[in-house]
Coordinates of C-alpha atoms and ligand atoms in Angstrom, one line a residue:
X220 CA 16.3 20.9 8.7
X221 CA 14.1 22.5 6.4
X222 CA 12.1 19.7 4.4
X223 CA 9.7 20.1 1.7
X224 CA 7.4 16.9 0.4
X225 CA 5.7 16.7 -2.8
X226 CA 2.3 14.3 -2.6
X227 CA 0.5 14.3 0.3
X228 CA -1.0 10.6 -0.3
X229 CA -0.1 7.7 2.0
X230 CA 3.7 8.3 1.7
X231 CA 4.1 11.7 1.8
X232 CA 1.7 12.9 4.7
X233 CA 3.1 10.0 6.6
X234 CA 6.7 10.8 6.0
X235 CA 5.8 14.6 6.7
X236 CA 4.1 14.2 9.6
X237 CA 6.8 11.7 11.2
X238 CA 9.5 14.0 10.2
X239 CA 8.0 17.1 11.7
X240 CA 7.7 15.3 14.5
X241 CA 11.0 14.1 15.0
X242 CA 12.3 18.0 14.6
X243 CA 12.4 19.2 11.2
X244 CA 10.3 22.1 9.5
X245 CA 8.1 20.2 7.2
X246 CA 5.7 22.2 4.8
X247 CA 4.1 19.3 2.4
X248 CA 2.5 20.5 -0.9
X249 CA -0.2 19.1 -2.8
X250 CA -1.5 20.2 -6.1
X251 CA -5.3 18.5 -4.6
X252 CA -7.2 21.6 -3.3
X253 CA -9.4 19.5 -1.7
X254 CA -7.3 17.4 0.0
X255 CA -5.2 20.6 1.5
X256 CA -8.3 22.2 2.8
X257 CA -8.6 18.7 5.0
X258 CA -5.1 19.1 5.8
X259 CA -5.2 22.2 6.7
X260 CA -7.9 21.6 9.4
X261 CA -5.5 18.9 10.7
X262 CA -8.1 16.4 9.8
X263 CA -5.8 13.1 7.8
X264 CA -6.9 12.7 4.3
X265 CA -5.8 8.8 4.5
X266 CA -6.8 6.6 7.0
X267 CA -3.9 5.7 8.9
X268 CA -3.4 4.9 12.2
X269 CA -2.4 7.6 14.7
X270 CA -1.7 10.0 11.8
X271 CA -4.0 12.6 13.0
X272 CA -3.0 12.5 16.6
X273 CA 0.7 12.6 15.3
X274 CA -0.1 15.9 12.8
X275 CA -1.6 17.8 16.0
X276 CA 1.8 16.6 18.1
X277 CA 3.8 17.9 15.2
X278 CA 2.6 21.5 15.8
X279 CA 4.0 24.5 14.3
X280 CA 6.4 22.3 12.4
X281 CA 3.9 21.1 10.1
X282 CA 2.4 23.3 7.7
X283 CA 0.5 22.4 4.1
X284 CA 1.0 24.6 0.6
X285 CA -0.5 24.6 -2.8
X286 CA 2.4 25.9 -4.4
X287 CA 6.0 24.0 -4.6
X288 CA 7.8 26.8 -5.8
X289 CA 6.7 28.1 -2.9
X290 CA 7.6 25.3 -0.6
X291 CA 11.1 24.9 -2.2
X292 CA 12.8 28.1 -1.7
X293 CA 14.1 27.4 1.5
X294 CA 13.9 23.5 1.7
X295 CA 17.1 21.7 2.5
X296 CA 16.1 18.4 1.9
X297 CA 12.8 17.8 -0.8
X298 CA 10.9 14.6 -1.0
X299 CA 9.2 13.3 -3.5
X300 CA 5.9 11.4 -3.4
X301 CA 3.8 11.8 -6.0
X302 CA 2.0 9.2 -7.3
X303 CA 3.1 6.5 -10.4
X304 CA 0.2 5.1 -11.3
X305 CA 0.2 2.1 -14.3
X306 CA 0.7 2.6 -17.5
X307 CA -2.1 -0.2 -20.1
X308 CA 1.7 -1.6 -20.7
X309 CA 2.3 -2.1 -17.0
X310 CA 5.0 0.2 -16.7
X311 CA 4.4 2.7 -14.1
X312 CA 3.9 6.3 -15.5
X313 CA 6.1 9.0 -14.2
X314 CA 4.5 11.8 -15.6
X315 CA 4.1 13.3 -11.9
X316 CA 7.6 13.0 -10.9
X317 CA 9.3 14.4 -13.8
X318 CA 6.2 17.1 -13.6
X319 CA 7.0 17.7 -9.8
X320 CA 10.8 17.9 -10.4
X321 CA 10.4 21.0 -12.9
X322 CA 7.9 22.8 -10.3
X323 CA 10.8 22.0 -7.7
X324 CA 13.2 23.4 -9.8
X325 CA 11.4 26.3 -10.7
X326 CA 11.3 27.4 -7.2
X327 CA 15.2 26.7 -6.4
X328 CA 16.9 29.8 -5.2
X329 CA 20.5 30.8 -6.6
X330 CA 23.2 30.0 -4.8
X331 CA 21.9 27.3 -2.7
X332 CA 22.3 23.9 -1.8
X333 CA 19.5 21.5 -2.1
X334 CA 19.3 17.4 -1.9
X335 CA 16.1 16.6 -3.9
X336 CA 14.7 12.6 -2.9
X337 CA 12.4 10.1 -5.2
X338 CA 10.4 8.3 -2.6
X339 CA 7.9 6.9 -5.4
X340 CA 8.7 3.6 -6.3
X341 CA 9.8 4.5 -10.0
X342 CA 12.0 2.6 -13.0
X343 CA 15.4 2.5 -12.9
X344 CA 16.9 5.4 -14.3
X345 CA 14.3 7.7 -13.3
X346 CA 17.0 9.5 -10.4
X347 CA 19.2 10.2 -14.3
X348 CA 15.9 11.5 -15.9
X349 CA 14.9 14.1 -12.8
X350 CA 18.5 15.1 -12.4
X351 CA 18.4 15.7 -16.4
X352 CA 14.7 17.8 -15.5
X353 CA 15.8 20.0 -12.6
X354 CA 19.2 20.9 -15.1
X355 CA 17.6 21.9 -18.0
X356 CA 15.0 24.2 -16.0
X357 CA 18.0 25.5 -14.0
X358 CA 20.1 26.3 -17.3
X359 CA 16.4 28.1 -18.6
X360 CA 16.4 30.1 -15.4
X361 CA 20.3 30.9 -15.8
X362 CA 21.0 29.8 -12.8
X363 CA 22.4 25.8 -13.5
X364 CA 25.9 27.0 -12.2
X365 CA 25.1 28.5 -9.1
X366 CA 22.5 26.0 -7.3
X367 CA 23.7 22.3 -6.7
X368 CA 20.9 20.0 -6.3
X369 CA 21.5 16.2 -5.1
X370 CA 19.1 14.1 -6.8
X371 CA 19.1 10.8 -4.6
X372 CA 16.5 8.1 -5.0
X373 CA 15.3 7.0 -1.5
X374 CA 12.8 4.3 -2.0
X375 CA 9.4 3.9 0.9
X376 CA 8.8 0.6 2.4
X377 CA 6.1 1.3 4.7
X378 CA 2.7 -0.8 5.0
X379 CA -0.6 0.9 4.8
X380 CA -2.1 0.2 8.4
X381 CA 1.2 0.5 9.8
X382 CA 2.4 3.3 7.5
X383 CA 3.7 5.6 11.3
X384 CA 5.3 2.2 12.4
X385 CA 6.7 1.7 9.7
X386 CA 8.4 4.9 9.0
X387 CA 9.3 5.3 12.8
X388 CA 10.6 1.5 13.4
X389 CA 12.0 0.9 9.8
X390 CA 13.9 -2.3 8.8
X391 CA 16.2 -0.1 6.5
X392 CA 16.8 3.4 5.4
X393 CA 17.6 3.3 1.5
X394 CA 19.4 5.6 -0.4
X395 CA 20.8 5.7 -3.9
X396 CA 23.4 8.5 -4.6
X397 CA 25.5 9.1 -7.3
X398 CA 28.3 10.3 -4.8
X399 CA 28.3 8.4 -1.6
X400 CA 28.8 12.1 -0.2
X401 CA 25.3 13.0 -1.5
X402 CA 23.6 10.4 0.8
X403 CA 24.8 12.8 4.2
X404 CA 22.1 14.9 3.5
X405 CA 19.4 12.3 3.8
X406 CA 21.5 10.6 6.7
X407 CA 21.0 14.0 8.5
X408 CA 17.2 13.8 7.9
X409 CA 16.8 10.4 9.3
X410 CA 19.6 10.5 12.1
X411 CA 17.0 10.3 15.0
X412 CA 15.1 7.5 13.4
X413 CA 18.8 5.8 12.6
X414 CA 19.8 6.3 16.3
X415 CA 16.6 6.0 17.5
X416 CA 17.1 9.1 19.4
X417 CA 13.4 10.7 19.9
X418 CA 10.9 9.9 22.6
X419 CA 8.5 7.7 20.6
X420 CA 4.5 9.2 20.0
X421 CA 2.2 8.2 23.2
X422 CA 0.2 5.6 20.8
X423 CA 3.8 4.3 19.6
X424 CA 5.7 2.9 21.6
X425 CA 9.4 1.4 20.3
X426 CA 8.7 -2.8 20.0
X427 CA 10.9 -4.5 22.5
X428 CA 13.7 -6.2 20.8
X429 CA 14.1 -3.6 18.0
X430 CA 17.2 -3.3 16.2
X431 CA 18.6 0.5 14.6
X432 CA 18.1 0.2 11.2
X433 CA 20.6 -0.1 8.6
X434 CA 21.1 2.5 6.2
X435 CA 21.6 1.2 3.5
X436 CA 24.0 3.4 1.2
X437 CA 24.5 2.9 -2.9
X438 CA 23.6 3.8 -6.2
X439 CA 20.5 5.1 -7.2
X440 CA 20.1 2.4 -9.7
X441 CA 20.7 -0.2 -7.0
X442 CA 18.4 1.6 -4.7
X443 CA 15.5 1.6 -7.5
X444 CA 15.6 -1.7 -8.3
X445 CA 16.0 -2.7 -4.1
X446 CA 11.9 -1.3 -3.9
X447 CA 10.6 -3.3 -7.1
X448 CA 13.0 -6.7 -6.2
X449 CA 11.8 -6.5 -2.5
X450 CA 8.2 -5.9 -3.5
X451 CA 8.0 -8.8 -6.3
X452 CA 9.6 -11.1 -3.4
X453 CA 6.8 -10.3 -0.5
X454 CA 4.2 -10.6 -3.4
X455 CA 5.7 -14.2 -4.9
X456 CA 6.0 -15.8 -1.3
X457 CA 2.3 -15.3 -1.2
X458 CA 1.5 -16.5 -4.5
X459 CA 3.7 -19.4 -3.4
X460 CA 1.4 -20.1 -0.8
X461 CA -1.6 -19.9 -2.5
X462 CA -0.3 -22.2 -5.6
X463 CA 0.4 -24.9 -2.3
X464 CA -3.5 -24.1 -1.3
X465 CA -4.9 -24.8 -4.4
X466 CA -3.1 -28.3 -3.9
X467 CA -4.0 -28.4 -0.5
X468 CA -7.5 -28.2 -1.4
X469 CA -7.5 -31.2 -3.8
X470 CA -5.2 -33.8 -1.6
X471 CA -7.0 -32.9 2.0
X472 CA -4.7 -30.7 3.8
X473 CA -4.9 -27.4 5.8
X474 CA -2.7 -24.3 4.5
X475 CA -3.1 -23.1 7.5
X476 CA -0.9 -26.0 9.3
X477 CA 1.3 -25.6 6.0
X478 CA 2.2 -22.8 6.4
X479 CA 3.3 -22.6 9.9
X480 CA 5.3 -25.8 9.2
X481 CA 7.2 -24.3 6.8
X482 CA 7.1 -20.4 7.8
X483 CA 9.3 -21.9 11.4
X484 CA 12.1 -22.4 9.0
X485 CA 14.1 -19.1 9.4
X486 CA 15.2 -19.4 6.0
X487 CA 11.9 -19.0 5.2
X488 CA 10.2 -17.1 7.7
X489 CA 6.2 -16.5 8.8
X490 CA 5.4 -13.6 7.2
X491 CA 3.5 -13.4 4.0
X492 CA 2.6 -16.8 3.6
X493 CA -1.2 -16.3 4.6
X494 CA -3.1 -18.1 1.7
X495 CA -6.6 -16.2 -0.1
X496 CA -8.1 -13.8 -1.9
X497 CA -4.2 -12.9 -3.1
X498 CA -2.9 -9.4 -2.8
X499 CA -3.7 -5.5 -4.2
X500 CA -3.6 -2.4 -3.6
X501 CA -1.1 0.5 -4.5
X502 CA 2.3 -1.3 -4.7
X503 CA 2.0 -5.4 -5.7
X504 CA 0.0 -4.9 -8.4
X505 CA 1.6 -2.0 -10.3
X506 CA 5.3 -2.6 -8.9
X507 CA 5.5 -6.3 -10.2
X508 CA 3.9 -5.0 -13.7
X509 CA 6.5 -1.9 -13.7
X510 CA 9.2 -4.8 -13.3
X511 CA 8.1 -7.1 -15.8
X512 CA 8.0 -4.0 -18.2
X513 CA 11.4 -2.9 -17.2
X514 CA 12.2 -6.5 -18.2
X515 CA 10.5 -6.5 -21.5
X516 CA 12.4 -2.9 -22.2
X517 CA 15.8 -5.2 -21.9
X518 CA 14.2 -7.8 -23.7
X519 CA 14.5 -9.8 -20.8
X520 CA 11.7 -12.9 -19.4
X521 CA 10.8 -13.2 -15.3
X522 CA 8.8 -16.1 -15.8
X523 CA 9.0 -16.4 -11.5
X524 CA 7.7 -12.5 -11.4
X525 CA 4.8 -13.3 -14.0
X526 CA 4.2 -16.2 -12.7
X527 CA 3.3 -14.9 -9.1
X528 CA 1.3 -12.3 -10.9
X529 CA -1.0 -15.3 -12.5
X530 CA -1.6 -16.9 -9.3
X531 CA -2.7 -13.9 -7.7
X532 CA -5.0 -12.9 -9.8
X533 CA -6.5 -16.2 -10.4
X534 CA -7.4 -16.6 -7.1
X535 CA -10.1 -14.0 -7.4
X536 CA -11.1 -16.3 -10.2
X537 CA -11.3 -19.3 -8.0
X538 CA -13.8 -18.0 -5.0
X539 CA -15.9 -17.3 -7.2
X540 CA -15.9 -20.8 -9.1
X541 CA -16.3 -22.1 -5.5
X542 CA -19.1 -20.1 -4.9
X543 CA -20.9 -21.6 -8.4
X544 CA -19.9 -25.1 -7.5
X545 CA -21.7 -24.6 -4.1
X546 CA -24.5 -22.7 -5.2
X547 CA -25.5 -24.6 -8.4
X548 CA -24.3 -21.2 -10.0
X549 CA -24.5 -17.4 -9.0
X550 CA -27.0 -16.1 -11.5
X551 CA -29.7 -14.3 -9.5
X552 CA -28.2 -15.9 -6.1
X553 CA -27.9 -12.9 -3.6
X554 CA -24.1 -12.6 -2.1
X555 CA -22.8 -10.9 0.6
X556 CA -19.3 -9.5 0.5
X557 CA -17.4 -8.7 3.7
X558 CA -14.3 -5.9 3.0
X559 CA -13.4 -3.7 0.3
X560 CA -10.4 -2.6 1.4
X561 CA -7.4 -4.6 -0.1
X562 CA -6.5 -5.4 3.5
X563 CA -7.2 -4.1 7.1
X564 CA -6.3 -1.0 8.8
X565 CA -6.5 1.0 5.7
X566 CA -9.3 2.6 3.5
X567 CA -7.4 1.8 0.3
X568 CA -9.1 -0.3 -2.0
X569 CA -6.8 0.4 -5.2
X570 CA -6.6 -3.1 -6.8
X571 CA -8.3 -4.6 -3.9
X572 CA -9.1 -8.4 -4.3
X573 CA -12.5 -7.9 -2.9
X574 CA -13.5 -5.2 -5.6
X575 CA -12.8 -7.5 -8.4
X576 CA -14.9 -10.6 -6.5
X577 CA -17.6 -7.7 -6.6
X578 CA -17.0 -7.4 -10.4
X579 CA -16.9 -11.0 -11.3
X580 CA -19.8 -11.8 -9.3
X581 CA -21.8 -9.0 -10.6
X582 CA -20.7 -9.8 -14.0
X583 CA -21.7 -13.4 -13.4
X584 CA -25.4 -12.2 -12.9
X585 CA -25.5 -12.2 -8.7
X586 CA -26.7 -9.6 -6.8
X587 CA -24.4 -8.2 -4.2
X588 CA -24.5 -6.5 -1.3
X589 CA -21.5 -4.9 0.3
X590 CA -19.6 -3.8 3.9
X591 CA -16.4 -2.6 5.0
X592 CA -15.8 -1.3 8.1
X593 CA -13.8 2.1 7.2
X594 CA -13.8 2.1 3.3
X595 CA -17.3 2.4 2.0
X596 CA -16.6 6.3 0.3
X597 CA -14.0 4.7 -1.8
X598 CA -15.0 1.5 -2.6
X599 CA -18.6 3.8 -3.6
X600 CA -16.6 5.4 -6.0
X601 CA -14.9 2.5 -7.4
X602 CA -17.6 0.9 -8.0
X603 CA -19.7 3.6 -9.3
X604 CA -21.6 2.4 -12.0
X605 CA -22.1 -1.1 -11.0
X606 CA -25.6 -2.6 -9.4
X607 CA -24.3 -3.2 -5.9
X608 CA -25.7 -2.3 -2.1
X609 CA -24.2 -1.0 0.3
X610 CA -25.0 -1.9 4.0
X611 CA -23.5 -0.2 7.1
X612 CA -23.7 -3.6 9.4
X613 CA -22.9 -7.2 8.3
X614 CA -26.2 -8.6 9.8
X615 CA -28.5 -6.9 8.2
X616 CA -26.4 -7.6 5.1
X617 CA -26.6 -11.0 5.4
X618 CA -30.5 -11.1 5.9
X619 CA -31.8 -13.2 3.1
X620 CA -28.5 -13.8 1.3
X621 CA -27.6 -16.8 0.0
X622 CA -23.7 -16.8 0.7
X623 CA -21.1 -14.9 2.3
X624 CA -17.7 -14.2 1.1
X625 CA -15.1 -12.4 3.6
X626 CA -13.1 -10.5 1.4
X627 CA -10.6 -8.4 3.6
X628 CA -9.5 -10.0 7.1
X629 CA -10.9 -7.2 9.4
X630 CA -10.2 -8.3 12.5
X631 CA -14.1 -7.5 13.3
X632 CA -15.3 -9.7 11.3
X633 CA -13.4 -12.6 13.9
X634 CA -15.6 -11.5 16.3
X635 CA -19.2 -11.4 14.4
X636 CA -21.5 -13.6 16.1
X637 CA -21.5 -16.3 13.6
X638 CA -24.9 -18.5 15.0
X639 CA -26.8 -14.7 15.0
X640 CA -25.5 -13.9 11.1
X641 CA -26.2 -17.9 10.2
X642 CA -29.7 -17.5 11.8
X643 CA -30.1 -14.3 8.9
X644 CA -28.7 -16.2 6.1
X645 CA -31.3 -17.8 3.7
X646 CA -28.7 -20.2 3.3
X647 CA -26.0 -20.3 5.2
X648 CA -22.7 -20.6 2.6
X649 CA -19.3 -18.7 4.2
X650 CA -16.7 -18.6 1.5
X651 CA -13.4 -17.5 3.9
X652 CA -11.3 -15.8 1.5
X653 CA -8.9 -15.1 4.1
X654 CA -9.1 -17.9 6.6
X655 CA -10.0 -15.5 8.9
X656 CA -12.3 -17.8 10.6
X657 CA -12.2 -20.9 12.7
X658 CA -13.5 -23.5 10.1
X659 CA -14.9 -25.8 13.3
X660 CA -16.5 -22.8 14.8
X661 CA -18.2 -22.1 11.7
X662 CA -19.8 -25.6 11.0
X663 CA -21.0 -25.5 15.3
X664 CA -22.5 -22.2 14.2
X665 CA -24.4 -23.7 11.3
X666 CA -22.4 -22.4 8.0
X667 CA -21.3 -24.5 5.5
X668 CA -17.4 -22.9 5.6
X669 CA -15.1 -22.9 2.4
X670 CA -11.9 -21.5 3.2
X671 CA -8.7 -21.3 1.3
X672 CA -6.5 -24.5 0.8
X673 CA -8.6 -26.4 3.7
X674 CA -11.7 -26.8 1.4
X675 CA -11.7 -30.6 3.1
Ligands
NAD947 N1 1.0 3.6 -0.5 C1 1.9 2.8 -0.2 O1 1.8 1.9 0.7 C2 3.3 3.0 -0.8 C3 4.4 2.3 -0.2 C4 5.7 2.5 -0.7 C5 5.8 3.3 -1.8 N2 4.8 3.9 -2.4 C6 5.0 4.7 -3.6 O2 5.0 6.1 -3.2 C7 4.3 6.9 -4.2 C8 3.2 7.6 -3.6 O3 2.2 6.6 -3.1 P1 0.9 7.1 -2.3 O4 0.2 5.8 -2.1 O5 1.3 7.9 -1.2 O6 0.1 7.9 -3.5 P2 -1.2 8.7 -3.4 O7 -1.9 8.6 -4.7 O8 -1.9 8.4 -2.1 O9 -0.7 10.2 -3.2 C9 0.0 10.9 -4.2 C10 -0.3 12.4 -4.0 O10 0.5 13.2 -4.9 C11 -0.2 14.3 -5.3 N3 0.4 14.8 -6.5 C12 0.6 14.3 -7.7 N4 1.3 15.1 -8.5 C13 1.6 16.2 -7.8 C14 2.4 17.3 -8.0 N5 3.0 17.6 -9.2 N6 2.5 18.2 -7.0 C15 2.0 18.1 -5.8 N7 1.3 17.0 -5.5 C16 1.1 16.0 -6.5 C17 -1.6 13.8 -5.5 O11 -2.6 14.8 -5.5 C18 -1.8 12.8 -4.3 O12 -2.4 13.4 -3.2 C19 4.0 5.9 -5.3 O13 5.0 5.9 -6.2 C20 3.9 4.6 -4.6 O14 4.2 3.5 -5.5 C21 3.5 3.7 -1.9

């Protein structure tokens, strides 16, 4: 098929890339120039696993444009994955949707038949506002009657770090269509993902044990709210665990023991219940707001949904109060901050955890020096502005400093030498805000180790 995507960020060069793979003509359109001159030099603009390898696999199928009336014209099937940032009222902004939904429209050719996809996570509803878009720029074009355009909402799951898995090896395929008819399209896009009928990437294998996905057919309102309930769920099971930590921390008991106690329940499962810093990024933060706004809208209270969101951010809050309590106070103390990125495998450090430690700390009056393995560029720039250093290895970091706080779970940072970074310390304080490290192994090495919910 002939597929155009709209956003070339984590979703759409991911999705592009995978489906040009798998067969399709892809052309993927970005309004960033920059970006597309990157692109276009088959060089990833994200960091994502294998993503570069895959666009080089993908060949001839893949191609990059500026322009989406361009792109359009002879698209079968158009995705789109523009950003929704946060609106200051929490609900997420769709400015770029409805924006990329008129420059779709304004490229549709008479006559033909097009199935148009929202792959942003957006408010229910939003699949009625772009079909509302697309018809009024079709009737100003005079061409409303003779071009049918499916809008279908088709909500992404995929994890940074595993965004290829992911879109390869899915759990489910989502779609919301007004007319169940309307979702064939989209089932012919995905068909050799659903049958798993493609000889996976080199890097990729297929897991053993995996199951075809389900696709999972309904109504676009359905679908919409599928994305935000999902996401609110993986993001309250983790503020679940980290309310138990807190209480962990005052009656003697290890989160880590917890949690694998309770995570062999298959009604409850392992995942997600990894106690810490708390979660960020793209999605948690700005999908649980969205909801609680869509709630307010229909005058509606999700005291479990706000309530997850308090923990979370609180826990920022509370490594830092640690860090006071051990120090005697952070006011001219110099601290050491390991990760920037919201969590591994990914340079993203939207609504990172580790950013706002950085902020508090700062704010507090400490001096702090910084690391992250692959996202030092963008946590520069979010933190432009702010007195902070930036050091390229963790041991020269620590040289002097009076504490260490690990902020994202980098799996390098499990393998530092902990007596060699203790011996650089002036005094040796490790603040674990992932429980990335073995708390005995820690104290042999020399550190005084806090982690999460087995301060004991
Ligand atoms: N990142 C994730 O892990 C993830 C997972 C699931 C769903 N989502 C959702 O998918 C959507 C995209 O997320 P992302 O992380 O890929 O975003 P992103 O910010 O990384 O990328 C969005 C891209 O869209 C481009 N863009 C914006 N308006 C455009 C327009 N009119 N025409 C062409 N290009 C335009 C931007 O330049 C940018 O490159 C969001 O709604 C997000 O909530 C993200």
């Amino acid at each position: 098929m002939n597929v155009a995507v709209i956003g070339t960020g984590y979703v759409g060069l991911t999705t592009g890339t995978a489906l040009a793979y798998l067969g399709h003509r892809v052309t993927c359109v970005d309004k960033d120039t920059a970006k597309l001159e990157l692109l276009c030099r088959g060089r990833s603009t994200v960091h994502e696993q294998g993503l570069e390898e895959l666009m080089a696999l993908s060949g001839r199928n893949l191609s990059f444009a500026r322009q989406t009336q361009e792109a359009v014209k002879d698209a079968d099937v158009i995705l789109v994955a523009v950003g929704t940032p946060q609106k200051s009222n929490g609900e997420a902004n769709t400015q770029n949707v409805e924006a990329a939904a008129r420059e779709v429209a304004e490229g549709l050719e008479k006559g033909r038949l097009y199935c148009l996809a929202v792959k942003s996570t957006v408010p229910v509803g939003t699949e009625r506002q772009v079909s509302q878009v697309v018809r009024r720029v079709l009737d100003a074009r005079g061409v409303e009657d003779k071009t049918t355009v499916m809008v279908v909402s088709n909500p992404e799951f995929l994890r940074e770090g595993r965004a290829l898995h992911c879109t390869f090896y899915p759990d489910r395929i989502v779609v919301g269509a007004e007319q169940p008819e309307d979702a064939d399209m989209l089932r012919r896009l995905y068909q050799r993902i659903l049958e798993q009928s493609f000889d996976p990437p080199p890097f990729l294998p297929r897991p053993g044990g995996y199951n075809l996905p389900t696709l999972v057919s309904t109504d676009p309102t359905s679908a919409e709210m599928i994305k935000y309930a999902s996401n609110a769920f993986l993001s309250l099971k983790i503020s679940f665990i980290n309310e138990i930590a807190g209480l962990c921390e005052k009656v003697g008991a290890d989160v880590t023991e917890v949690a694998r106690g309770v995570g062999l329940d298959p009604r409850i499962g392992p995942g997600f219940l990894a106690a810490g810093l708390g979660w960020g990024g793209s999605c948690f933060p700005k999908d649980t707001a969205a909801l609680l706004a869509i709630a307010e809208e229909h005058a509606y209270t999700m005291p479990i949904a706000a309530a997850s969101r308090e923990v979370n951010f609180r826990q920022r809050y509370r490594v830092v109060e640690k860090l006071q309590e051990t120090l005697k106070g952070v006011r001219g103390r110099l601290i050491g901050v390991l990760g920037l990125a919201f969590k591994p495998a990914t340079d993203d450090v939207r609504e990172s955890p580790a950013l706002d430690v950085v902020r508090i700390l700062v704010e507090r009056g400490a001096r702090v020096r910084v690391h992250d393995p692959v996202a030092m560029d963008n946590g520069r720039r979010a933190l432009e502005g702010l007195e902070v250093e930036f050091f390229r290895d963790p041991y020269t970091l620590a040289s002097g400093a009076e504490a260490l706080v690990l902020a994202t779970e980098w799996p390098q940072y499990r393998h530092l030498d902990l007596a060699r970074l203790a011996g650089m310390m002036r005094t040796p304080v490790l603040l674990d805000g992932r429980n990335l490290i073995d708390p005995e192994e820690a104290r042999r090495a020399g550190w005084t180790y806090m982690g999460t919910g087995r301060w004991v």
